[in-house]
Amino acid sequence: MIPKVLIVDDDQAWLRLIQAELEEHTNSFVVIVADSGDAALDILKNNDISLVVSDLRMPGMDGFDLLATILKVYPDIPVFIVTAYDKPKTRDVVFKSGAAGYLKKPFSGDELAEEIINTLQKKSEGGNLHNVSLDTFLQLIEMEQQTCTLRIVSKKQGRGGVIFFRDGDIMNARIGDQQGKAAAYEILSWSRVSLAIEHDCVFHDKKIDGDLQAILLDAMRSKDEGEENKRNAESDESEIFLDAPLAGKKSKSAEKKSRQKKQSVPKKKQKTSGQLKVKTKKKAPDLSEMSAVERIRHRIQTEIGNRNGLLDIYLDQTWEGLVYRALDIGEAFSGGRLNVLYVNKGSNGQFIVVPGEETAVIKIDADSPRDRIVDILSE
Amino acid sequence: MKDIFKDVLGTDGVHGLLFISDEGEVKLSKFSDQFKDEEEKLSRIDWASFTIELTGINDAELLYENARFYVKKSGTGYLIVILGYEAPISMVRLNCEIMLPALDKMKSTGKKIGALFRKKIF
């Protein structure tokens, strides 16, 4: 299971050079290159990448945009920023944007390799396991209430995925750019796998409902149904060659197999599944009955989750002076509707101001994903 | 002075920039050729009433339907960058952060030279 490192730079000559210099480290990692941010995203979607090294200044999608997308879609993949544009404060801004590392160009292949290997070692500090029964191993993690990130590779499927645990609770799963339950179901359908264990988890909030047992059962059921559908489709296609009793027999055997699999799960787990069945769908809240403040809170909560950095939301007329001036400016230069304002008052806090019949003010903390909140409220 | 703005003005999607004193006086205005009409419209704005509202603010962003303003406080005034939504805002923020010390340095040097001239003349 040799990790893959993606290096992104619009300077193709530099890419060729660094790729050649890193060739001697192929025992530790394999290098894949991309000459633009868009090409990098395509590679990330279809490959199991362990680390990204990106240039900062690139035409089109620059290093910051790529970093922001990776943090959102592939939060477990560390990103190193490399740049010749090393001005005072660049390093601070790069780290503040969420990069895992920063290197000033020029640097040697060995320097970069050292940084890559150090980071990759941290990511598999919990060890590597091969030919493991995945469901048994995951139940062990749940039982021992471990916090970890598991990078899983199925040789049979030719695919890799990641499962995130916090205190034994399954928080999220990811395959390519897909996250959540669907990704978890696919990974859990793999039987014998290789995996690397990292003693950390980037997720603090659950992105998957239910506990591991219920998810394992659902994944098994979904796998059985998928196999049965496949068999039915095959038997339908083969109708002219097979007689009816044989087709019926096949279906019964599949049913039996499915029943056996379900029976192999301890009773306690079946109870959990039963509870899930009667679970009723939550009624969607009526937005028209909400106040402006409640609507804003609901939108941010729904789109971002609990790690939104909101400290307070309130109506505050004292901001109206700034809002009116901003409206005047917008009108004067044909900027169109004023959607939202962001204001940083240093030690006095950061605020997002939403104009309206009454001015709503959102106080956020320094780690809040404010660009995302601003985007959501601008829509 | 032209060079220190090069990185910001050269960024894709940046329409132009203004430097406004704390009192609201436009000290500098630089726009790409295609946004000269925007520059003309913005020159007519009463910036003094805007800078009063900006008191105590380190940086701000005004997000309109068609464009956004990035406002950064410097030692002597406010740098305002007008940009489209296609512009890489993080890169603009970084360039402004980098540019401000040079801008303040130029402003303070300017004041010293001005004071020297005043002494000699009067």
Coordinates of C-alpha atoms in Angstrom, one line a residue:
Chain A
M1 CA 0.0 0.0 0.0
I2 CA 2.4 2.7 -1.2
P3 CA 0.9 6.2 -0.7
K4 CA 0.3 8.4 -3.6
V5 CA 1.4 12.1 -3.5
L6 CA -0.2 14.6 -5.9
I7 CA 2.0 17.5 -7.0
V8 CA 0.3 20.5 -8.6
D9 CA 2.1 23.2 -10.5
D10 CA 1.4 25.1 -13.8
D11 CA 5.2 25.1 -14.5
Q12 CA 5.5 21.8 -16.4
A13 CA 9.3 21.9 -16.6
W14 CA 9.5 22.2 -12.8
L15 CA 7.0 19.3 -12.4
R16 CA 9.2 17.1 -14.6
L17 CA 12.3 18.0 -12.6
I18 CA 10.8 17.4 -9.2
Q19 CA 9.1 14.2 -10.4
A20 CA 12.5 12.9 -11.5
E21 CA 14.2 14.0 -8.3
L22 CA 11.6 12.2 -6.2
E23 CA 11.9 9.0 -8.2
E24 CA 14.4 7.6 -5.8
H25 CA 11.8 7.6 -3.0
T26 CA 9.4 5.3 -4.8
N27 CA 9.6 2.8 -1.9
S28 CA 8.0 5.5 0.3
F29 CA 5.5 7.2 -2.0
V30 CA 4.5 7.4 -5.6
V31 CA 4.3 10.8 -7.3
I32 CA 1.4 11.9 -9.6
V33 CA 1.5 15.3 -11.2
A34 CA -1.2 17.8 -12.4
D35 CA -0.5 21.1 -14.2
S36 CA -3.6 22.9 -12.9
G37 CA -6.1 23.0 -10.0
D38 CA -8.9 21.5 -12.2
A39 CA -6.6 18.6 -13.3
A40 CA -5.8 18.0 -9.7
L41 CA -9.4 17.8 -8.7
D42 CA -10.0 15.2 -11.4
I43 CA -7.1 13.1 -10.1
L44 CA -8.3 13.4 -6.5
K45 CA -11.8 12.2 -7.5
N46 CA -10.5 9.0 -9.2
N47 CA -7.4 8.2 -7.1
D48 CA -6.6 7.4 -3.5
I49 CA -4.3 10.3 -2.8
S50 CA -2.6 10.6 0.6
L51 CA -1.0 14.1 0.3
V52 CA -1.2 17.1 -2.0
V53 CA 1.7 19.5 -2.7
S54 CA 0.5 22.6 -4.6
D55 CA 2.0 25.8 -6.0
L56 CA 0.3 29.0 -4.8
R57 CA 0.1 31.1 -7.9
M58 CA -1.5 29.3 -10.9
P59 CA -3.8 30.6 -13.6
G60 CA -7.4 29.7 -13.1
M61 CA -7.8 27.8 -9.9
D62 CA -4.9 29.0 -7.7
G63 CA -3.4 27.2 -4.7
F64 CA -5.7 28.9 -2.2
D65 CA -8.8 27.8 -4.1
L66 CA -7.5 24.3 -4.5
L67 CA -6.7 24.2 -0.7
A68 CA -10.2 25.4 0.1
T69 CA -11.8 22.8 -2.1
I70 CA -9.6 20.0 -0.6
L71 CA -10.4 21.1 2.9
K72 CA -14.1 20.9 2.1
V73 CA -14.3 17.7 0.0
Y74 CA -11.2 15.7 1.1
P75 CA -10.6 17.1 4.7
D76 CA -8.4 14.1 5.6
I77 CA -5.8 14.9 2.9
P78 CA -3.0 17.2 4.1
V79 CA -2.0 20.0 1.6
F80 CA 1.5 21.5 1.4
I81 CA 1.8 24.9 -0.3
V82 CA 5.1 25.6 -2.2
T83 CA 5.8 28.9 -3.7
A84 CA 8.5 31.2 -5.0
Y85 CA 6.1 34.1 -4.0
D86 CA 7.5 34.1 -0.5
K87 CA 6.7 37.6 0.9
P88 CA 6.4 38.5 4.6
K89 CA 3.1 37.1 5.9
T90 CA 2.7 34.6 3.0
R91 CA 3.5 31.8 5.4
D92 CA 1.0 33.1 8.0
V93 CA -1.8 33.5 5.5
V94 CA -1.1 30.0 4.0
F95 CA -1.2 28.3 7.4
K96 CA -4.2 30.3 8.4
S97 CA -6.0 29.1 5.3
G98 CA -5.6 25.5 6.5
A99 CA -2.4 24.2 4.8
A100 CA -0.5 21.4 6.6
G101 CA 2.9 22.7 5.4
Y102 CA 4.8 25.4 3.6
L103 CA 8.0 25.3 1.5
K104 CA 9.7 28.2 -0.2
K105 CA 11.0 27.6 -3.7
P106 CA 13.6 26.7 -4.7
F107 CA 14.1 23.5 -2.7
S108 CA 15.7 20.2 -3.4
G109 CA 13.8 17.0 -4.1
D110 CA 15.3 15.6 -0.9
E111 CA 13.9 18.5 1.2
L112 CA 10.4 17.9 -0.2
A113 CA 10.7 14.1 0.2
E114 CA 11.7 14.6 3.9
E115 CA 8.6 16.7 4.5
I116 CA 6.4 14.2 2.6
I117 CA 7.7 11.2 4.4
N118 CA 7.4 12.9 7.9
T119 CA 3.7 13.7 7.2
L120 CA 2.9 10.3 5.7
Q121 CA 4.5 8.6 8.7
K122 CA 2.3 10.5 11.0
K123 CA -0.7 9.5 9.0
S124 CA 0.0 5.8 9.5
E125 CA 1.5 6.0 13.0
G126 CA -1.1 3.5 14.2
G127 CA 0.3 0.8 11.9
N128 CA -0.7 -1.1 8.8
L129 CA -2.8 -4.2 8.6
H130 CA -3.3 -6.6 5.7
N131 CA -6.0 -9.1 4.7
V132 CA -8.2 -7.9 7.5
S133 CA -11.9 -8.7 7.9
L134 CA -13.2 -5.1 7.9
D135 CA -16.5 -5.5 9.8
T136 CA -14.8 -7.4 12.7
F137 CA -12.0 -4.7 12.9
L138 CA -14.5 -1.8 12.9
Q139 CA -16.5 -3.5 15.7
L140 CA -13.3 -3.7 17.7
I141 CA -12.7 0.1 17.2
E142 CA -16.2 0.8 18.3
M143 CA -15.8 -1.4 21.4
E144 CA -12.5 0.2 22.4
Q145 CA -14.0 3.7 21.7
Q146 CA -11.0 4.6 19.5
T147 CA -10.5 7.9 17.7
C148 CA -8.9 7.3 14.4
T149 CA -8.9 7.6 10.6
L150 CA -8.7 4.4 8.7
R151 CA -7.4 4.4 5.1
I152 CA -8.8 1.2 3.5
V153 CA -7.8 -0.4 0.3
S154 CA -9.6 -3.3 -1.3
K155 CA -7.3 -5.1 -3.8
K156 CA -10.3 -7.0 -5.1
Q157 CA -12.3 -3.8 -5.9
G158 CA -9.1 -1.9 -6.9
R159 CA -10.4 1.0 -4.7
G160 CA -9.6 2.9 -1.6
G161 CA -11.7 4.7 1.0
V162 CA -11.5 6.4 4.4
I163 CA -13.6 5.9 7.5
F164 CA -13.5 8.3 10.4
F165 CA -14.1 7.3 14.1
R166 CA -14.3 9.5 17.1
D167 CA -14.6 7.8 20.5
G168 CA -15.7 4.7 18.8
D169 CA -18.5 6.4 16.9
I170 CA -18.5 6.4 13.1
M171 CA -18.4 10.0 12.1
N172 CA -18.1 9.9 8.3
A173 CA -16.7 7.9 5.3
R174 CA -15.2 9.0 2.0
I175 CA -14.5 7.5 -1.4
G176 CA -13.2 9.9 -3.9
D177 CA -15.3 13.0 -3.6
Q178 CA -18.3 11.1 -2.2
Q179 CA -18.9 11.4 1.6
G180 CA -21.5 10.1 4.0
K181 CA -23.6 6.9 4.2
A182 CA -23.3 6.0 0.5
A183 CA -19.5 6.0 0.8
A184 CA -19.7 4.0 4.1
Y185 CA -22.0 1.4 2.5
E186 CA -19.6 0.9 -0.4
I187 CA -16.5 0.5 1.9
L188 CA -18.3 -1.8 4.2
S189 CA -19.2 -4.1 1.3
W190 CA -15.5 -4.9 1.0
S191 CA -14.6 -8.0 2.9
R192 CA -10.8 -8.6 3.0
V193 CA -8.9 -5.3 3.0
S194 CA -5.5 -3.6 3.8
L195 CA -5.7 -0.6 6.1
A196 CA -3.5 2.1 7.6
I197 CA -4.4 3.6 11.0
E198 CA -4.0 7.3 11.9
H199 CA -4.7 8.3 15.6
D200 CA -6.7 11.4 14.7
C201 CA -10.1 12.3 13.2
V202 CA -10.8 15.6 11.4
F203 CA -14.5 15.3 12.0
H204 CA -16.0 16.5 15.3
D205 CA -19.7 16.3 14.2
K206 CA -21.4 13.1 12.9
K207 CA -22.0 13.2 9.2
I208 CA -23.6 9.7 9.2
D209 CA -26.7 9.0 11.3
G210 CA -26.9 5.8 13.3
D211 CA -24.3 3.7 15.1
L212 CA -21.9 1.3 13.5
Q213 CA -24.0 -1.8 14.0
A214 CA -27.0 -0.3 12.3
I215 CA -24.8 0.9 9.4
L216 CA -23.1 -2.5 9.1
L217 CA -26.5 -4.2 8.9
D218 CA -27.9 -1.6 6.4
A219 CA -24.7 -2.1 4.3
M220 CA -25.1 -5.9 4.3
R221 CA -28.8 -5.5 3.4
S222 CA -28.0 -3.1 0.6
K223 CA -25.2 -5.4 -0.6
D224 CA -27.6 -8.5 -0.6
E225 CA -30.3 -6.5 -2.4
G226 CA -27.7 -5.4 -4.9
E227 CA -26.5 -8.9 -5.5
E228 CA -30.0 -10.2 -5.7
N229 CA -31.0 -7.5 -8.2
K230 CA -28.0 -8.4 -10.2
R231 CA -28.8 -12.1 -10.2
N232 CA -32.5 -11.3 -11.1
A233 CA -31.3 -9.2 -14.0
E234 CA -29.0 -12.0 -15.1
S235 CA -31.8 -14.5 -14.8
D236 CA -34.2 -12.2 -16.7
E237 CA -31.6 -11.9 -19.4
S238 CA -31.2 -15.6 -19.5
E239 CA -34.9 -16.4 -19.5
I240 CA -34.9 -18.1 -22.9
F241 CA -32.2 -20.5 -21.8
L242 CA -33.4 -21.4 -18.3
D243 CA -36.6 -22.9 -17.1
A244 CA -38.6 -21.3 -14.3
P245 CA -37.9 -23.7 -11.4
L246 CA -34.2 -23.1 -11.7
A247 CA -34.6 -19.4 -11.6
G248 CA -36.9 -19.7 -8.5
K249 CA -34.4 -22.0 -6.8
K250 CA -31.6 -19.5 -7.4
S251 CA -33.7 -16.7 -5.8
K252 CA -34.5 -18.8 -2.7
S253 CA -30.8 -19.6 -2.3
A254 CA -29.9 -16.0 -2.4
E255 CA -32.6 -15.3 0.2
K256 CA -31.3 -18.0 2.4
K257 CA -27.8 -16.6 2.1
S258 CA -29.0 -13.2 3.0
R259 CA -30.9 -14.6 6.0
Q260 CA -27.8 -16.4 7.1
K261 CA -25.7 -13.3 7.0
K262 CA -28.2 -11.3 9.0
Q263 CA -28.4 -14.2 11.6
S264 CA -24.7 -14.1 12.0
V265 CA -24.9 -10.7 13.6
P266 CA -25.4 -10.8 17.4
K267 CA -28.9 -10.2 18.8
K268 CA -28.1 -6.8 20.2
K269 CA -27.3 -5.6 16.7
Q270 CA -30.6 -6.9 15.3
K271 CA -32.4 -4.9 18.0
T272 CA -30.7 -1.8 16.9
S273 CA -31.8 -2.5 13.3
G274 CA -35.4 -3.0 14.5
Q275 CA -35.3 0.4 16.3
L276 CA -34.1 1.9 13.0
K277 CA -37.1 0.5 11.1
V278 CA -39.6 2.3 13.2
K279 CA -37.7 5.6 13.2
T280 CA -40.0 8.3 11.7
K281 CA -38.7 10.9 9.4
K282 CA -38.2 14.3 11.0
K283 CA -40.7 16.9 9.9
A284 CA -39.0 19.7 7.9
P285 CA -39.3 23.0 9.8
D286 CA -41.6 25.7 8.3
L287 CA -39.3 28.5 7.2
S288 CA -42.1 31.0 6.8
E289 CA -42.9 30.7 10.5
M290 CA -39.3 31.5 11.5
S291 CA -38.0 34.9 12.5
A292 CA -35.1 36.4 10.4
V293 CA -32.6 35.3 13.0
E294 CA -34.0 31.8 13.2
R295 CA -33.9 31.5 9.4
I296 CA -30.3 32.5 9.2
R297 CA -29.3 30.1 12.0
H298 CA -31.2 27.3 10.3
R299 CA -29.6 27.9 6.9
I300 CA -26.1 27.9 8.4
Q301 CA -26.7 24.9 10.6
T302 CA -28.2 22.9 7.7
E303 CA -25.4 23.8 5.2
I304 CA -22.3 23.7 7.5
G305 CA -23.3 21.7 10.6
N306 CA -22.2 22.5 14.2
R307 CA -18.7 23.6 13.4
N308 CA -19.9 26.9 12.0
G309 CA -18.2 29.2 14.5
L310 CA -21.4 31.1 15.2
L311 CA -21.1 32.9 18.5
D312 CA -24.4 34.9 18.3
I313 CA -27.1 36.1 15.9
Y314 CA -29.1 39.1 16.8
L315 CA -30.9 42.2 15.3
D316 CA -28.9 45.4 15.8
Q317 CA -29.8 48.8 14.4
T318 CA -26.4 50.3 15.3
W319 CA -25.0 48.7 12.1
E320 CA -27.5 50.6 9.9
G321 CA -25.2 53.5 9.3
L322 CA -22.6 51.2 7.6
V323 CA -25.4 49.4 5.7
Y324 CA -26.8 52.6 4.3
R325 CA -23.4 53.9 3.2
A326 CA -22.8 50.5 1.6
L327 CA -26.2 50.7 -0.2
D328 CA -25.3 54.3 -1.4
I329 CA -22.0 53.0 -2.8
G330 CA -23.7 50.0 -4.5
E331 CA -26.2 52.3 -6.1
A332 CA -23.6 54.8 -7.3
F333 CA -21.5 52.2 -9.2
S334 CA -24.3 49.9 -10.3
G335 CA -23.1 47.0 -8.1
G336 CA -26.6 45.6 -7.8
R337 CA -28.2 44.4 -4.6
L338 CA -26.2 44.5 -1.4
N339 CA -26.2 40.8 -0.2
V340 CA -24.1 40.8 2.9
L341 CA -21.2 42.5 4.6
Y342 CA -18.3 41.0 6.5
V343 CA -16.6 43.2 9.2
N344 CA -13.4 42.3 11.2
K345 CA -13.0 44.5 14.3
G346 CA -9.9 42.7 15.5
S347 CA -10.0 42.0 19.2
N348 CA -13.6 43.2 19.3
G349 CA -14.7 40.3 17.0
Q350 CA -15.7 39.4 13.5
F351 CA -19.2 40.0 12.2
I352 CA -21.4 39.2 9.2
V353 CA -24.1 41.7 8.6
V354 CA -27.2 40.8 6.7
P355 CA -29.2 43.8 5.4
G356 CA -33.0 43.6 5.4
E357 CA -36.1 45.2 7.0
E358 CA -34.1 44.7 10.2
T359 CA -30.4 44.4 10.2
A360 CA -29.3 41.0 11.4
V361 CA -25.8 40.6 12.8
I362 CA -23.9 37.3 13.1
K363 CA -20.9 37.2 15.5
I364 CA -18.4 34.6 14.5
D365 CA -15.2 33.2 16.0
A366 CA -11.8 33.4 14.4
D367 CA -11.9 29.8 13.1
S368 CA -15.4 30.2 11.5
P369 CA -15.6 29.2 7.8
R370 CA -16.7 32.8 7.1
D371 CA -16.3 32.6 3.3
R372 CA -18.8 29.7 3.2
I373 CA -21.2 31.5 5.5
V374 CA -21.0 34.6 3.3
D375 CA -21.6 32.5 0.2
I376 CA -24.6 30.8 1.7
L377 CA -26.1 34.1 2.8
S378 CA -25.4 35.7 -0.6
E379 CA -27.4 33.1 -2.5
Chain B
M1 CA 4.1 53.5 -6.1
K2 CA 2.9 51.8 -9.3
D3 CA 4.9 48.7 -8.6
I4 CA 3.5 47.9 -5.2
F5 CA -0.1 47.7 -6.7
K6 CA 1.0 45.5 -9.6
D7 CA 0.3 42.2 -7.8
V8 CA -3.2 43.3 -6.8
L9 CA -4.1 45.0 -10.1
G10 CA -2.7 42.1 -12.1
T11 CA -4.9 39.5 -10.4
D12 CA -7.7 38.1 -12.6
G13 CA -11.1 39.7 -11.9
V14 CA -9.7 42.8 -10.1
H15 CA -11.4 45.9 -11.5
G16 CA -9.3 48.5 -9.6
L17 CA -8.4 49.9 -6.3
L18 CA -8.7 53.1 -4.3
F19 CA -6.7 54.5 -1.4
I20 CA -8.7 56.7 0.8
S21 CA -7.5 58.8 3.7
D22 CA -9.1 58.4 7.2
E23 CA -10.9 61.7 6.4
G24 CA -12.4 60.3 3.2
E25 CA -10.1 61.9 0.6
V26 CA -9.3 59.8 -2.4
K27 CA -5.5 59.7 -2.4
L28 CA -5.1 57.2 -5.2
S29 CA -7.3 55.5 -7.8
K30 CA -6.1 52.8 -10.2
F31 CA -8.5 50.9 -12.5
S32 CA -8.1 48.6 -15.5
D33 CA -9.0 50.2 -18.7
Q34 CA -12.2 48.3 -19.1
F35 CA -13.5 49.6 -15.7
K36 CA -12.7 53.3 -16.2
D37 CA -16.4 54.1 -16.1
E38 CA -16.6 52.4 -12.7
E39 CA -13.7 54.5 -11.5
E40 CA -15.5 57.6 -12.7
K41 CA -18.7 56.7 -10.8
L42 CA -16.8 55.9 -7.6
S43 CA -14.9 59.2 -7.7
R44 CA -18.2 61.0 -7.1
I45 CA -19.0 59.1 -3.9
D46 CA -18.9 60.8 -0.5
W47 CA -16.2 58.6 1.1
A48 CA -16.0 60.7 4.2
S49 CA -19.3 59.4 5.5
F50 CA -18.2 55.9 4.7
T51 CA -14.9 56.2 6.5
I52 CA -16.7 57.4 9.6
E53 CA -18.7 54.2 9.6
L54 CA -15.4 52.2 9.2
T55 CA -14.0 53.5 12.5
G56 CA -12.5 50.6 14.5
I57 CA -12.6 48.2 11.5
N58 CA -9.5 46.2 10.5
D59 CA -10.9 44.9 7.3
A60 CA -14.3 44.5 5.7
E61 CA -16.0 43.0 2.6
L62 CA -19.1 44.4 0.9
L63 CA -20.7 41.8 -1.3
Y64 CA -23.0 43.1 -4.0
E65 CA -24.9 41.2 -6.6
N66 CA -22.3 42.1 -9.4
A67 CA -19.1 42.8 -7.5
R68 CA -17.5 42.9 -4.1
F69 CA -15.4 45.5 -2.2
Y70 CA -12.5 44.4 -0.1
V71 CA -11.6 47.1 2.4
K72 CA -8.3 47.0 4.4
K73 CA -7.3 49.5 7.1
S74 CA -3.8 50.8 6.8
G75 CA -2.0 53.2 9.2
T76 CA -3.1 56.3 7.3
G77 CA -6.4 55.3 5.6
Y78 CA -8.2 52.5 3.8
L79 CA -7.3 50.5 0.8
I80 CA -10.4 49.5 -1.2
V81 CA -10.2 46.8 -3.9
I82 CA -13.1 46.4 -6.2
L83 CA -13.3 42.9 -7.7
G84 CA -15.6 40.5 -9.5
Y85 CA -16.7 37.1 -8.1
E86 CA -14.3 35.3 -10.4
A87 CA -11.3 36.9 -8.6
P88 CA -9.4 34.7 -6.2
I89 CA -10.3 36.6 -3.0
S90 CA -7.7 34.8 -0.8
M91 CA -4.9 35.9 -3.2
V92 CA -6.2 39.4 -3.2
R93 CA -6.3 39.4 0.7
L94 CA -2.8 38.1 0.8
N95 CA -1.5 40.7 -1.7
C96 CA -3.1 43.5 0.2
E97 CA -1.6 42.2 3.5
I98 CA 1.8 42.1 1.8
M99 CA 1.3 45.6 0.2
L100 CA 0.2 47.5 3.3
P101 CA 3.6 47.9 5.0
A102 CA 5.0 49.3 1.8
L103 CA 2.1 51.6 1.4
D104 CA 2.3 52.9 4.9
K105 CA 6.1 53.4 4.5
M106 CA 5.5 55.5 1.4
K107 CA 2.9 57.5 3.0
S108 CA 5.0 58.3 6.1
T109 CA 8.0 59.1 4.0
G110 CA 5.8 61.4 2.0
K111 CA 4.7 63.2 5.1
K112 CA 8.3 63.7 6.3
I113 CA 9.3 65.1 2.9
G114 CA 6.3 67.4 3.0
A115 CA 7.2 68.6 6.5
L116 CA 10.8 69.3 5.4
F117 CA 9.6 71.4 2.4
R118 CA 7.2 73.3 4.6
K119 CA 10.0 74.1 7.0
K120 CA 12.2 75.4 4.3
I121 CA 9.6 77.4 2.5
F122 CA 8.0 79.0 5.5

